XYZ file of C-alpha atoms in Angstrom:
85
model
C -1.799 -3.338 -8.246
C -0.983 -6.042 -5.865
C 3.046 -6.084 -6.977
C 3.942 -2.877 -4.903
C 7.269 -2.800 -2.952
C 6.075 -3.095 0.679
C 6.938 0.159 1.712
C 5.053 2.274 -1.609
C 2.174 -0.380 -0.557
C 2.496 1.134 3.401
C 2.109 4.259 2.416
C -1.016 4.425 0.053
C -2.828 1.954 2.357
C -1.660 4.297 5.347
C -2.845 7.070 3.065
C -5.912 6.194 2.109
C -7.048 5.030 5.802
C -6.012 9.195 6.037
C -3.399 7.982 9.026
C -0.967 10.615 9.285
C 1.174 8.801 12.137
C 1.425 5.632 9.699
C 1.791 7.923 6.681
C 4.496 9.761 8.930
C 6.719 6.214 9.558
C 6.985 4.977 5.967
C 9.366 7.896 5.819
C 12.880 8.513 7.462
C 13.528 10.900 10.528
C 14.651 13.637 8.549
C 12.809 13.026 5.249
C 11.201 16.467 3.480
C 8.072 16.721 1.828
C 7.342 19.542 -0.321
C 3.576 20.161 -1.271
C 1.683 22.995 -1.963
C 4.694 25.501 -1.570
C 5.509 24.511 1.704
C 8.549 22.327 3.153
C 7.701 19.705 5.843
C 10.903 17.967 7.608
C 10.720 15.128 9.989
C 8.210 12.630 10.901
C 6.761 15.461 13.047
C 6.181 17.877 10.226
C 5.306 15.107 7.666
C 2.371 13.614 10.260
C 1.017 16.740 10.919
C 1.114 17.696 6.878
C -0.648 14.558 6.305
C -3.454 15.718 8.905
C -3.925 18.629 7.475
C -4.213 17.431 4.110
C -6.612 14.166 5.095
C -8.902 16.767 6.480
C -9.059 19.362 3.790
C -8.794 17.127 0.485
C -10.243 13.227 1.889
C -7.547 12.331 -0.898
C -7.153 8.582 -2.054
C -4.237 7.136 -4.347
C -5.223 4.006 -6.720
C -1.919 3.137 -7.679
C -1.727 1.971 -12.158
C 1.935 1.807 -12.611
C 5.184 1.514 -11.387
C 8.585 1.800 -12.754
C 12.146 1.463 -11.948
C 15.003 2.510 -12.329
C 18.531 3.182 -10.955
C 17.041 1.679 -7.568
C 14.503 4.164 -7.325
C 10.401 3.582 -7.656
C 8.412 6.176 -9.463
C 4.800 4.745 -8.753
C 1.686 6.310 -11.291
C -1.551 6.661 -9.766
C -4.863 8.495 -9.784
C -5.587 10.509 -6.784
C -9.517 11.527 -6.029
C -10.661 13.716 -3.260
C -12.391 16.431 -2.845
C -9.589 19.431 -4.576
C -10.622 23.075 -5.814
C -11.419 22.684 -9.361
């Protein structure tokens, strides 16, 4: 998908070069992520989620869809790596 907006398109190229300090600015300062059961806040926490992740899972996203509505971006995609199971 080349039609991304640019900042969904910053963060799976960020994400699939596993860079957790440009994962980490695509969001705002006091953006939350919650993954896995856990609660990351802050570019800080985000970055450092992202490194731990990269390392574990070598994830990538291939992004197939994207829809919107109301302003907001849900974007479909298929996500690979290396995951128990």
């Amino acid at each position: 998908m080349n039609n991304l907006p640019q900042a969904i398109a910053a963060y799976v190229e960020a994400a699939n070069a596993q860079a957790p300090k440009r994962v980490a600015a695509c969001f705002h300062a006091d953006a939350a992520v919650y993954d896995e059961g856990n609660v990351r806040r802050g570019r800080d926490g985000i970055e450092a989620w992202v490194a731990e992740t990269a390392l574990r899972y070598r994830s990538t996203i291939e992004p197939v869809g994207l829809e919107e509505a109301d302003g907001q971006h849900r974007l479909q995609a298929i996500v690979k790596g290396d995951f128990p199971g």
